[in-house]
Structures are given as structure tokens and as C-alpha cells.
PDB file of C-alpha atoms in Angstrom:
ATOM      1  CA  MET A 216     -62.185 -78.064 -10.683  1.00  0.00           C
ATOM      2  CA  LYS A 217     -62.924 -78.265 -14.366  1.00  0.00           C
ATOM      3  CA  TYR A 218     -65.630 -75.613 -14.009  1.00  0.00           C
ATOM      4  CA  ILE A 219     -63.432 -73.419 -11.846  1.00  0.00           C
ATOM      5  CA  LYS A 220     -60.748 -73.672 -14.497  1.00  0.00           C
ATOM      6  CA  SER A 221     -63.283 -72.809 -17.181  1.00  0.00           C
ATOM      7  CA  ILE A 222     -64.525 -69.844 -15.160  1.00  0.00           C
ATOM      8  CA  THR A 223     -60.955 -68.728 -14.617  1.00  0.00           C
ATOM      9  CA  LEU A 224     -60.229 -68.988 -18.331  1.00  0.00           C
ATOM     10  CA  GLY A 225     -63.466 -67.165 -19.064  1.00  0.00           C
ATOM     11  CA  LEU A 226     -62.574 -64.366 -16.692  1.00  0.00           C
ATOM     12  CA  SER A 227     -59.114 -64.166 -18.209  1.00  0.00           C
ATOM     13  CA  PHE A 228     -60.639 -63.900 -21.686  1.00  0.00           C
ATOM     14  CA  LEU A 229     -63.006 -61.143 -20.556  1.00  0.00           C
ATOM     15  CA  LEU A 230     -60.188 -59.253 -18.908  1.00  0.00           C
ATOM     16  CA  ILE A 231     -58.148 -59.453 -22.096  1.00  0.00           C
ATOM     17  CA  LEU A 232     -61.187 -58.423 -24.149  1.00  0.00           C
ATOM     18  CA  PHE A 233     -61.973 -55.470 -21.899  1.00  0.00           C
ATOM     19  CA  GLY A 234     -58.313 -54.595 -21.935  1.00  0.00           C
ATOM     20  CA  LEU A 235     -58.350 -54.488 -25.716  1.00  0.00           C
ATOM     21  CA  LEU A 236     -61.545 -52.454 -25.695  1.00  0.00           C
ATOM     22  CA  GLY A 237     -59.941 -50.131 -23.203  1.00  0.00           C
ATOM     23  CA  CYS A 238     -56.926 -49.731 -25.457  1.00  0.00           C
ATOM     24  CA  GLY A 239     -59.209 -49.110 -28.373  1.00  0.00           C
ATOM     25  CA  SER A 240     -61.129 -46.529 -26.403  1.00  0.00           C
ATOM     26  CA  GLU A 241     -57.946 -44.803 -25.347  1.00  0.00           C
ATOM     27  CA  SER A 242     -56.684 -44.821 -28.945  1.00  0.00           C
ATOM     28  CA  SER A 243     -59.996 -43.471 -30.180  1.00  0.00           C
ATOM     29  CA  THR A 244     -59.925 -40.750 -27.567  1.00  0.00           C
ATOM     30  CA  LYS A 245     -56.371 -39.930 -28.537  1.00  0.00           C
ATOM     31  CA  LYS A 246     -57.288 -39.717 -32.225  1.00  0.00           C
ATOM     32  CA  THR A 247     -60.321 -37.584 -31.429  1.00  0.00           C
ATOM     33  CA  GLY A 248     -58.121 -35.331 -29.373  1.00  0.00           C
ATOM     34  CA  GLU A 249     -55.623 -34.993 -32.216  1.00  0.00           C
ATOM     35  CA  ALA A 250     -58.408 -34.235 -34.698  1.00  0.00           C
ATOM     36  CA  GLY A 251     -59.777 -31.618 -32.355  1.00  0.00           C
ATOM     37  CA  LYS A 252     -56.348 -30.068 -32.012  1.00  0.00           C
ATOM     38  CA  ILE A 253     -55.933 -29.934 -35.809  1.00  0.00           C
ATOM     39  CA  GLU A 254     -59.375 -28.372 -36.136  1.00  0.00           C
ATOM     40  CA  VAL A 255     -58.515 -25.731 -33.540  1.00  0.00           C
ATOM     41  CA  ASP A 256     -55.143 -25.076 -35.196  1.00  0.00           C
ATOM     42  CA  ASN A 257     -56.815 -24.638 -38.596  1.00  0.00           C
ATOM     43  CA  SER A 258     -59.353 -22.286 -37.071  1.00  0.00           C
ATOM     44  CA  VAL A 259     -56.605 -20.169 -35.523  1.00  0.00           C
ATOM     45  CA  GLU A 260     -54.619 -20.172 -38.766  1.00  0.00           C
ATOM     46  CA  GLY A 261     -57.770 -19.331 -40.711  1.00  0.00           C
ATOM     47  CA  ASP A 262     -58.577 -16.381 -38.461  1.00  0.00           C
ATOM     48  CA  LYS A 263     -55.000 -15.188 -38.823  1.00  0.00           C
ATOM     49  CA  ALA A 264     -55.219 -15.535 -42.613  1.00  0.00           C
ATOM     50  CA  LYS A 265     -58.467 -13.557 -42.689  1.00  0.00           C
ATOM     51  CA  LYS A 266     -56.912 -10.744 -40.647  1.00  0.00           C
ATOM     52  CA  GLU A 267     -53.942 -10.613 -43.019  1.00  0.00           C
ATOM     53  CA  LEU A 268     -56.290 -10.389 -46.003  1.00  0.00           C
ATOM     54  CA  ILE A 269     -58.241  -7.551 -44.370  1.00  0.00           C
ATOM     55  CA  ASP A 270     -54.973  -5.763 -43.553  1.00  0.00           C
ATOM     56  CA  LYS A 271     -53.902  -6.009 -47.203  1.00  0.00           C
ATOM     57  CA  ILE A 272     -57.222  -4.550 -48.339  1.00  0.00           C
ATOM     58  CA  SER A 273     -56.970  -1.742 -45.773  1.00  0.00           C
ATOM     59  CA  LEU A 274     -53.520  -0.840 -47.082  1.00  0.00           C
ATOM     60  CA  ILE A 275     -54.890  -0.673 -50.628  1.00  0.00           C
ATOM     61  CA  SER A 276     -57.707   1.572 -49.406  1.00  0.00           C
ATOM     62  CA  GLU A 277     -55.251   3.912 -47.685  1.00  0.00           C
ATOM     63  CA  GLN A 278     -53.128   4.161 -50.836  1.00  0.00           C
ATOM     64  CA  ASN A 279     -56.183   5.035 -52.894  1.00  0.00           C
ATOM     65  CA  LYS A 280     -57.431   7.648 -50.413  1.00  0.00           C
ATOM     66  CA  ASP A 281     -54.014   9.299 -50.142  1.00  0.00           C
ATOM     67  CA  ALA A 282     -53.733   9.604 -53.908  1.00  0.00           C
ATOM     68  CA  THR A 283     -57.329  10.753 -54.329  1.00  0.00           C
ATOM     69  CA  ASN A 284     -56.929  13.445 -51.684  1.00  0.00           C
ATOM     70  CA  LYS A 285     -53.754  14.743 -53.335  1.00  0.00           C
ATOM     71  CA  VAL A 286     -54.474  14.707 -57.069  1.00  0.00           C
ATOM     72  CA  GLY A 287     -57.822  12.948 -57.423  1.00  0.00           C
ATOM     73  CA  TYR A 288     -56.413   9.793 -58.979  1.00  0.00           C
ATOM     74  CA  LEU A 289     -53.523   7.348 -58.834  1.00  0.00           C
ATOM     75  CA  GLU A 290     -50.441   7.790 -60.979  1.00  0.00           C
ATOM     76  CA  SER A 291     -50.284   5.207 -63.756  1.00  0.00           C
ATOM     77  CA  GLU A 292     -47.640   2.945 -62.206  1.00  0.00           C
ATOM     78  CA  ALA A 293     -49.211   3.168 -58.751  1.00  0.00           C
ATOM     79  CA  PHE A 294     -52.608   2.264 -60.193  1.00  0.00           C
ATOM     80  CA  ILE A 295     -51.230  -0.756 -62.049  1.00  0.00           C
ATOM     81  CA  THR A 296     -49.623  -2.030 -58.836  1.00  0.00           C
ATOM     82  CA  LEU A 297     -52.742  -1.388 -56.751  1.00  0.00           C
ATOM     83  CA  LYS A 298     -54.968  -3.018 -59.364  1.00  0.00           C
ATOM     84  CA  GLY A 299     -52.791  -6.127 -59.435  1.00  0.00           C
ATOM     85  CA  ASP A 300     -52.648  -6.449 -55.639  1.00  0.00           C
ATOM     86  CA  PHE A 301     -56.395  -5.956 -55.299  1.00  0.00           C
ATOM     87  CA  ASN A 302     -57.465  -8.263 -58.112  1.00  0.00           C
ATOM     88  CA  LEU A 303     -55.164 -10.992 -56.804  1.00  0.00           C
ATOM     89  CA  ILE A 304     -56.930 -10.947 -53.425  1.00  0.00           C
ATOM     90  CA  ALA A 305     -60.331 -10.846 -55.130  1.00  0.00           C
ATOM     91  CA  LYS A 306     -59.450 -13.800 -57.351  1.00  0.00           C
ATOM     92  CA  ALA A 307     -58.055 -15.839 -54.463  1.00  0.00           C
ATOM     93  CA  THR A 308     -61.126 -15.238 -52.304  1.00  0.00           C
ATOM     94  CA  GLY A 309     -63.663 -15.811 -55.079  1.00  0.00           C
ATOM     95  CA  SER A 310     -65.024 -12.281 -54.798  1.00  0.00           C
ATOM     96  CA  ALA A 311     -66.768 -10.586 -57.713  1.00  0.00           C
ATOM     97  CA  ALA A 312     -64.974  -7.345 -56.861  1.00  0.00           C
ATOM     98  CA  ILE A 313     -62.584  -6.092 -59.528  1.00  0.00           C
ATOM     99  CA  ILE A 314     -60.653  -2.890 -60.154  1.00  0.00           C
ATOM    100  CA  ASP A 315     -60.355  -2.010 -63.823  1.00  0.00           C
ATOM    101  CA  MET A 316     -60.665   1.792 -63.800  1.00  0.00           C
ATOM    102  CA  ASN A 317     -58.405   4.433 -62.296  1.00  0.00           C
ATOM    103  CA  ASP A 318     -61.258   6.153 -60.519  1.00  0.00           C
ATOM    104  CA  GLY A 319     -61.300   6.767 -56.772  1.00  0.00           C
ATOM    105  CA  GLU A 320     -65.008   6.110 -56.334  1.00  0.00           C
ATOM    106  CA  HIS A 321     -64.891   2.928 -58.413  1.00  0.00           C
ATOM    107  CA  ILE A 322     -61.919   1.685 -56.398  1.00  0.00           C
ATOM    108  CA  GLU A 323     -63.541   2.411 -53.025  1.00  0.00           C
ATOM    109  CA  GLU A 324     -66.799   0.714 -54.031  1.00  0.00           C
ATOM    110  CA  ASN A 325     -64.923  -2.444 -54.929  1.00  0.00           C
ATOM    111  CA  ILE A 326     -62.805  -2.249 -51.781  1.00  0.00           C
ATOM    112  CA  GLU A 327     -66.018  -2.210 -49.729  1.00  0.00           C
ATOM    113  CA  LEU A 328     -67.347  -5.205 -51.664  1.00  0.00           C
ATOM    114  CA  LEU A 329     -64.122  -7.179 -51.252  1.00  0.00           C
ATOM    115  CA  THR A 330     -63.926  -6.356 -47.533  1.00  0.00           C
ATOM    116  CA  LYS A 331     -67.487  -7.604 -47.081  1.00  0.00           C
ATOM    117  CA  ASP A 332     -66.733 -10.811 -48.992  1.00  0.00           C
ATOM    118  CA  VAL A 333     -63.550 -11.515 -47.035  1.00  0.00           C
ATOM    119  CA  ASN A 334     -65.295 -10.931 -43.697  1.00  0.00           C
ATOM    120  CA  ALA A 335     -67.898 -13.492 -44.740  1.00  0.00           C
ATOM    121  CA  LEU A 336     -65.264 -16.197 -45.292  1.00  0.00           C
ATOM    122  CA  SER A 337     -65.033 -19.098 -42.894  1.00  0.00           C
ATOM    123  CA  SER A 338     -61.661 -19.848 -41.310  1.00  0.00           C
ATOM    124  CA  GLY A 339     -61.134 -22.686 -43.756  1.00  0.00           C
ATOM    125  CA  GLU A 340     -62.024 -20.528 -46.747  1.00  0.00           C
ATOM    126  CA  ALA A 341     -59.715 -17.745 -45.582  1.00  0.00           C
ATOM    127  CA  LEU A 342     -56.859 -20.210 -45.155  1.00  0.00           C
ATOM    128  CA  LYS A 343     -57.454 -21.598 -48.645  1.00  0.00           C
ATOM    129  CA  ALA A 344     -57.571 -18.071 -50.104  1.00  0.00           C
ATOM    130  CA  SER A 345     -54.316 -17.180 -48.378  1.00  0.00           C
ATOM    131  CA  LYS A 346     -52.617 -20.144 -50.044  1.00  0.00           C
ATOM    132  CA  LEU A 347     -54.088 -19.242 -53.440  1.00  0.00           C
ATOM    133  CA  LEU A 348     -52.324 -15.872 -53.260  1.00  0.00           C
ATOM    134  CA  ASN A 349     -49.137 -17.802 -54.030  1.00  0.00           C
ATOM    135  CA  SER A 350     -50.642 -19.951 -56.776  1.00  0.00           C
ATOM    136  CA  GLY A 351     -49.160 -19.417 -60.232  1.00  0.00           C
ATOM    137  CA  LYS A 352     -52.550 -19.930 -61.843  1.00  0.00           C
ATOM    138  CA  THR A 353     -54.218 -17.354 -59.586  1.00  0.00           C
ATOM    139  CA  ILE A 354     -51.412 -14.842 -60.097  1.00  0.00           C
ATOM    140  CA  TYR A 355     -51.550 -15.291 -63.863  1.00  0.00           C
ATOM    141  CA  GLU A 356     -55.318 -14.824 -64.031  1.00  0.00           C
ATOM    142  CA  ALA A 357     -55.404 -11.832 -61.685  1.00  0.00           C
ATOM    143  CA  VAL A 358     -52.192  -9.982 -62.484  1.00  0.00           C
ATOM    144  CA  LEU A 359     -50.862 -10.965 -65.912  1.00  0.00           C
ATOM    145  CA  MET A 360     -53.514 -12.346 -68.235  1.00  0.00           C
ATOM    146  CA  GLU A 361     -55.601  -9.256 -69.039  1.00  0.00           C
ATOM    147  CA  ASP A 362     -52.636  -6.930 -69.614  1.00  0.00           C
ATOM    148  CA  LEU A 363     -50.719  -9.542 -71.601  1.00  0.00           C
ATOM    149  CA  HIS A 364     -53.616 -10.122 -73.982  1.00  0.00           C
ATOM    150  CA  GLN A 365     -54.178  -6.397 -74.392  1.00  0.00           C
ATOM    151  CA  VAL A 366     -50.576  -5.718 -75.367  1.00  0.00           C
ATOM    152  CA  MET A 367     -50.708  -8.696 -77.724  1.00  0.00           C
ATOM    153  CA  GLU A 368     -53.728  -7.148 -79.415  1.00  0.00           C
ATOM    154  CA  SER A 369     -51.695  -4.010 -80.090  1.00  0.00           C
ATOM    155  CA  ILE A 370     -48.783  -6.031 -81.523  1.00  0.00           C
ATOM    156  CA  ASP A 371     -50.870  -8.229 -83.838  1.00  0.00           C
ATOM    157  CA  VAL A 372     -50.376  -6.750 -87.320  1.00  0.00           C
ATOM    158  CA  SER A 373     -53.805  -7.983 -88.389  1.00  0.00           C
ATOM    159  CA  SER A 374     -55.522  -6.155 -85.505  1.00  0.00           C
ATOM    160  CA  TYR A 375     -57.309  -2.818 -85.771  1.00  0.00           C
ATOM    161  CA  ASP A 376     -55.409  -1.768 -82.642  1.00  0.00           C
ATOM    162  CA  ASN A 377     -52.012  -2.298 -84.257  1.00  0.00           C
ATOM    163  CA  ASP A 378     -50.046   0.952 -84.585  1.00  0.00           C
ATOM    164  CA  LEU A 379     -48.186  -0.027 -87.751  1.00  0.00           C
ATOM    165  CA  SER A 380     -51.416  -0.982 -89.518  1.00  0.00           C
ATOM    166  CA  THR A 381     -53.044   2.257 -88.373  1.00  0.00           C
ATOM    167  CA  PHE A 382     -50.077   4.255 -89.649  1.00  0.00           C
ATOM    168  CA  ILE A 383     -50.227   2.610 -93.080  1.00  0.00           C
ATOM    169  CA  ASN A 384     -54.006   2.996 -93.404  1.00  0.00           C
ATOM    170  CA  LEU A 385     -53.963   6.659 -92.417  1.00  0.00           C
ATOM    171  CA  ASN A 386     -51.034   7.615 -94.627  1.00  0.00           C
ATOM    172  CA  GLN A 387     -51.570   5.571 -97.777  1.00  0.00           C
ATOM    173  CA  ASP A 388     -52.779   8.617 -99.728  1.00  0.00           C
ATOM    174  CA  ILE A 389     -50.202  11.094 -98.393  1.00  0.00           C
ATOM    175  CA  THR A 390     -47.477  12.060-100.861  1.00  0.00           C
ATOM    176  CA  SER A 391     -45.472  14.460 -98.700  1.00  0.00           C
ATOM    177  CA  ILE A 392     -42.258  12.766 -97.569  1.00  0.00           C
ATOM    178  CA  ASP A 393     -41.908  15.113 -94.600  1.00  0.00           C
ATOM    179  CA  GLU A 394     -45.464  14.485 -93.442  1.00  0.00           C
ATOM    180  CA  ILE A 395     -45.103  10.718 -93.694  1.00  0.00           C
ATOM    181  CA  SER A 396     -41.734  10.913 -91.934  1.00  0.00           C
ATOM    182  CA  ASN A 397     -43.242  12.889 -89.060  1.00  0.00           C
ATOM    183  CA  GLU A 398     -46.104  10.408 -88.726  1.00  0.00           C
ATOM    184  CA  ALA A 399     -43.622   7.529 -88.689  1.00  0.00           C
ATOM    185  CA  ASN A 400     -41.619   9.239 -85.936  1.00  0.00           C
ATOM    186  CA  GLU A 401     -44.725   9.835 -83.832  1.00  0.00           C
ATOM    187  CA  THR A 402     -45.892   6.241 -84.239  1.00  0.00           C
ATOM    188  CA  GLU A 403     -42.469   4.898 -83.305  1.00  0.00           C
ATOM    189  CA  ASP A 404     -42.326   7.148 -80.240  1.00  0.00           C
ATOM    190  CA  TYR A 405     -45.739   5.933 -79.117  1.00  0.00           C
ATOM    191  CA  ILE A 406     -44.741   2.281 -79.523  1.00  0.00           C
ATOM    192  CA  LYS A 407     -41.604   2.863 -77.479  1.00  0.00           C
ATOM    193  CA  ASP A 408     -43.497   4.799 -74.799  1.00  0.00           C
ATOM    194  CA  TYR A 409     -46.276   2.238 -74.440  1.00  0.00           C
ATOM    195  CA  THR A 410     -45.670  -1.169 -76.018  1.00  0.00           C
ATOM    196  CA  TYR A 411     -41.977  -1.470 -75.182  1.00  0.00           C
ATOM    197  CA  LYS A 412     -42.532  -0.337 -71.602  1.00  0.00           C
ATOM    198  CA  GLU A 413     -45.543  -2.596 -71.142  1.00  0.00           C
ATOM    199  CA  LEU A 414     -43.598  -5.643 -72.313  1.00  0.00           C
ATOM    200  CA  ASP A 415     -40.746  -4.730 -69.966  1.00  0.00           C
ATOM    201  CA  ARG A 416     -43.202  -4.313 -67.079  1.00  0.00           C
ATOM    202  CA  LEU A 417     -44.806  -7.683 -67.749  1.00  0.00           C
ATOM    203  CA  GLY A 418     -41.377  -9.274 -67.964  1.00  0.00           C
ATOM    204  CA  LEU A 419     -40.497  -7.867 -64.545  1.00  0.00           C
ATOM    205  CA  LEU A 420     -43.800  -9.120 -63.111  1.00  0.00           C
ATOM    206  CA  ILE A 421     -43.059 -12.605 -64.394  1.00  0.00           C
ATOM    207  CA  LYS A 422     -39.618 -12.461 -62.785  1.00  0.00           C
ATOM    208  CA  GLU A 423     -41.119 -11.157 -59.535  1.00  0.00           C
ATOM    209  CA  HIS A 424     -43.461 -14.146 -59.308  1.00  0.00           C
ATOM    210  CA  GLU A 425     -41.192 -16.780 -60.847  1.00  0.00           C
ATOM    211  CA  ASN A 426     -41.151 -18.865 -57.643  1.00  0.00           C
ATOM    212  CA  GLN A 427     -44.923 -19.298 -57.876  1.00  0.00           C
ATOM    213  CA  PHE A 428     -44.736 -20.789 -61.378  1.00  0.00           C
ATOM    214  CA  SER A 429     -43.197 -24.031 -62.550  1.00  0.00           C
ATOM    215  CA  SER A 430     -39.958 -23.798 -64.533  1.00  0.00           C
ATOM    216  CA  THR A 431     -41.865 -24.845 -67.670  1.00  0.00           C
ATOM    217  CA  GLU A 432     -44.450 -22.096 -67.154  1.00  0.00           C
ATOM    218  CA  ILE A 433     -41.731 -19.490 -66.600  1.00  0.00           C
ATOM    219  CA  ASP A 434     -39.899 -20.590 -69.742  1.00  0.00           C
ATOM    220  CA  SER A 435     -43.118 -20.320 -71.754  1.00  0.00           C
ATOM    221  CA  LEU A 436     -44.008 -16.886 -70.377  1.00  0.00           C
ATOM    222  CA  ASN A 437     -40.511 -15.561 -71.043  1.00  0.00           C
ATOM    223  CA  SER A 438     -40.609 -17.010 -74.554  1.00  0.00           C
ATOM    224  CA  VAL A 439     -43.945 -15.290 -75.210  1.00  0.00           C
ATOM    225  CA  ILE A 440     -42.527 -11.938 -74.088  1.00  0.00           C
ATOM    226  CA  GLN A 441     -39.389 -12.413 -76.176  1.00  0.00           C
ATOM    227  CA  ASN A 442     -41.344 -13.240 -79.341  1.00  0.00           C
ATOM    228  CA  LEU A 443     -43.599 -10.236 -78.805  1.00  0.00           C
ATOM    229  CA  LYS A 444     -40.556  -7.987 -78.399  1.00  0.00           C
ATOM    230  CA  SER A 445     -39.074  -9.391 -81.585  1.00  0.00           C
ATOM    231  CA  SER A 446     -42.323  -8.777 -83.453  1.00  0.00           C
ATOM    232  CA  ILE A 447     -42.725  -5.177 -82.319  1.00  0.00           C
ATOM    233  CA  GLN A 448     -39.055  -4.428 -83.015  1.00  0.00           C
ATOM    234  CA  MET A 449     -39.493  -5.589 -86.602  1.00  0.00           C
ATOM    235  CA  GLN A 450     -42.555  -3.354 -86.905  1.00  0.00           C
ATOM    236  CA  VAL A 451     -40.473  -0.403 -85.729  1.00  0.00           C
ATOM    237  CA  ASN A 452     -37.883  -1.326 -88.358  1.00  0.00           C
ATOM    238  CA  ILE A 453     -40.628  -1.114 -90.982  1.00  0.00           C
ATOM    239  CA  LEU A 454     -41.684   2.315 -89.720  1.00  0.00           C
ATOM    240  CA  GLN A 455     -38.130   3.572 -90.087  1.00  0.00           C
ATOM    241  CA  GLU A 456     -38.297   2.952 -93.826  1.00  0.00           C
ATOM    242  CA  PHE A 457     -40.912   5.698 -94.071  1.00  0.00           C
ATOM    243  CA  LYS A 458     -38.597   8.289 -92.575  1.00  0.00           C
ATOM    244  CA  ALA A 459     -36.761  10.848 -94.665  1.00  0.00           C
ATOM    245  CA  PHE A 460     -33.474   9.211 -93.699  1.00  0.00           C
ATOM    246  CA  TYR A 461     -32.986   5.587 -92.758  1.00  0.00           C
ATOM    247  CA  ILE A 462     -30.368   2.854 -93.021  1.00  0.00           C
ATOM    248  CA  ASP A 463     -31.244   0.222 -95.618  1.00  0.00           C
ATOM    249  CA  ASP A 464     -30.776  -3.226 -94.068  1.00  0.00           C
ATOM    250  CA  GLY A 465     -31.370  -5.013 -97.360  1.00  0.00           C
ATOM    251  CA  LEU A 466     -34.646  -6.636 -96.302  1.00  0.00           C
ATOM    252  CA  GLU A 467     -37.882  -6.099 -98.178  1.00  0.00           C
ATOM    253  CA  ILE A 468     -40.821  -4.652 -96.248  1.00  0.00           C
ATOM    254  CA  GLU A 469     -42.890  -7.721 -97.068  1.00  0.00           C
ATOM    255  CA  ASP A 470     -40.239  -9.989 -95.536  1.00  0.00           C
ATOM    256  CA  LYS A 471     -40.114  -7.830 -92.422  1.00  0.00           C
ATOM    257  CA  LEU A 472     -43.880  -7.884 -92.152  1.00  0.00           C
ATOM    258  CA  ASN A 473     -43.947 -11.676 -92.465  1.00  0.00           C
ATOM    259  CA  SER A 474     -41.240 -11.946 -89.819  1.00  0.00           C
ATOM    260  CA  ALA A 475     -43.188  -9.698 -87.444  1.00  0.00           C
ATOM    261  CA  GLN A 476     -46.351 -11.736 -87.943  1.00  0.00           C
ATOM    262  CA  THR A 477     -44.508 -15.050 -87.509  1.00  0.00           C
ATOM    263  CA  ASP A 478     -43.021 -13.930 -84.193  1.00  0.00           C
ATOM    264  CA  PHE A 479     -46.437 -12.801 -83.034  1.00  0.00           C
ATOM    265  CA  ASP A 480     -48.071 -16.073 -84.094  1.00  0.00           C
ATOM    266  CA  ASP A 481     -45.396 -18.041 -82.223  1.00  0.00           C
ATOM    267  CA  ALA A 482     -46.120 -16.026 -79.081  1.00  0.00           C
ATOM    268  CA  ALA A 483     -49.886 -16.433 -79.453  1.00  0.00           C
ATOM    269  CA  ASN A 484     -49.651 -20.187 -80.033  1.00  0.00           C
ATOM    270  CA  GLU A 485     -47.321 -20.721 -77.088  1.00  0.00           C
ATOM    271  CA  LEU A 486     -49.568 -18.699 -74.809  1.00  0.00           C
ATOM    272  CA  GLU A 487     -52.610 -20.655 -75.949  1.00  0.00           C
ATOM    273  CA  VAL A 488     -50.889 -23.929 -75.044  1.00  0.00           C
ATOM    274  CA  LEU A 489     -49.748 -22.545 -71.689  1.00  0.00           C
ATOM    275  CA  GLU A 490     -53.207 -21.291 -70.753  1.00  0.00           C
ATOM    276  CA  SER A 491     -54.729 -24.622 -71.737  1.00  0.00           C
ATOM    277  CA  GLU A 492     -52.260 -26.500 -69.534  1.00  0.00           C
ATOM    278  CA  MET A 493     -52.885 -24.094 -66.641  1.00  0.00           C
ATOM    279  CA  GLY A 494     -56.640 -24.478 -67.044  1.00  0.00           C
ATOM    280  CA  VAL A 495     -57.367 -20.793 -67.633  1.00  0.00           C
ATOM    281  CA  GLU A 496     -59.330 -19.092 -70.382  1.00  0.00           C
ATOM    282  CA  TYR A 497     -59.170 -15.497 -71.521  1.00  0.00           C
ATOM    283  CA  LEU A 498     -62.546 -14.064 -72.455  1.00  0.00           C
ATOM    284  CA  GLU A 499     -62.451 -10.889 -74.501  1.00  0.00           C
ATOM    285  CA  GLU A 500     -64.816  -8.119 -73.490  1.00  0.00           C
ATOM    286  CA  GLU A 501     -67.580  -7.584 -76.006  1.00  0.00           C
TER     287      GLU A 501
END
């Protein structure tokens, strides 16, 4: 009886053990099934993301072809928009393609390269790229950074590209009041037609993408734009003193110049901190 009892206990133990193993096997199968489902879902989502990327590129190609067929090139505003949309996709997908010239052939060549690169993406890579399209860092690098640094170069009083500095250097030997006044008017008009509008455009772009940036990043970007506007406005005020008729605001030109440079330096320093925190670096073309 003792042995029968032992055998019975042994059988009971084995049954419990096999039962546990069975549960474990069922759980493992369940987990494997869930993992497989996630993998399939990601694959489907990735394929969908890739198709959406290709559709975006196709739309860009159509816009370029329509413009090229009509006038041979894109209008300035249309080109800026197309360039931003294209370079954002290229940046998100890790493609070397880039549009930086308003030339139909150049644009189509890069569209072909980007299309090839996107088609080569795996489902996982396409899904990751799709998410990066809404990343503040990616948007800044692809859409804002280059244009922001270029307009800053034109606002920096110490830069060769600065319009006020160019005006002073070109007119330092001119004695005709009318001639200097005309040059001052032309320089002011150019600043208003380009620099003012470019700062406004960048401000609108920042607002358009504000949900993709943190509140701190948005505050910094807006502060940079505001300081740049303040700097260029003071430079315009200086230009007005060279006109035949102007309203004396009581400030010396040197004080105005220092104010313009201080506002610019504040913008440059804040942008440097922001880019460092975002982990991006602007490399000037040589």
C-alpha cells in the first residue's frame, strides 16, 4: 500500500508538472502569436508609410513638371515650399538627395534619387521615417536651419553680406547728398523686400510647425526671430539718417549700430544654445 501510495503521489506530481509545462507551452505559444501579430502589424504599417512617402514625392514631381512646362521654373514661393517638403522627406529617410537650386533638371534628378532610396527602405525603416517627419529636430534641420542662418548672415553688421555695411563701404567717398539719399532708399527697399519678408516667412513656418517643437524650443525660435527683426529695424533707422529728409530721433548712429549688433548677438547666442540642446550643427558651405 505504501508503494501504491508513493506511485499515486508520483503520478500526481507528474500530472501537475506536465500541467504546468502545458500551461507554459500555451503561454509561450500565446506570446509568440502576439509577437507575430505585432510584427505583421508593423509590416503593414511600414508598407503603408512607404506608400505615403512615395505619394508625397510623386506630388512634388508633378508640381515641378507643371511649373517647368509652363514657365521653365518654379515661382519663388512655390520653390521654397517644394524645397522644404522635399528636403524634409530626404532628411527623415536618410537620403543624400537634396534640392537647393530652382532648376527643373536638378529637381527631377534628386526626385529620382529620393524615390529610389525610399523604395529601398524596409517596412521598419519606412515607419521610422514617417514618424521623423513630425520630429522638431528633423523639421528644423530640413526646413528652417539653412534659411535661418542665411538671413542671419545678411543681418550681421560685421558680415560682408550685410546691406548696411555694403552701403557704407560703397558710399563713403560720395559727397552728393542726393546720390547718397537715393542709395539709402534703394538699400532700405531691398531690405524690406528680402530680409523683412524672409523673417516673416520663417516666423510663419515656426508657427506652422509649433506642435512638433517643445514649448521651450518654440519660445527660443520666436525670440531669435524677434531679436533679428529688432536688429534689422535699427539698421533701417540708420539708413534713414542718410536720406535728404529724416526725423531725428535723438540717438547717435554709433548707439544705433551697437544696439543693432547687440540684438543680433543675442539672437545668435540663443540659436547656438538651442541647436546644441537639439543636437544639430550648422555647417557653412565653403
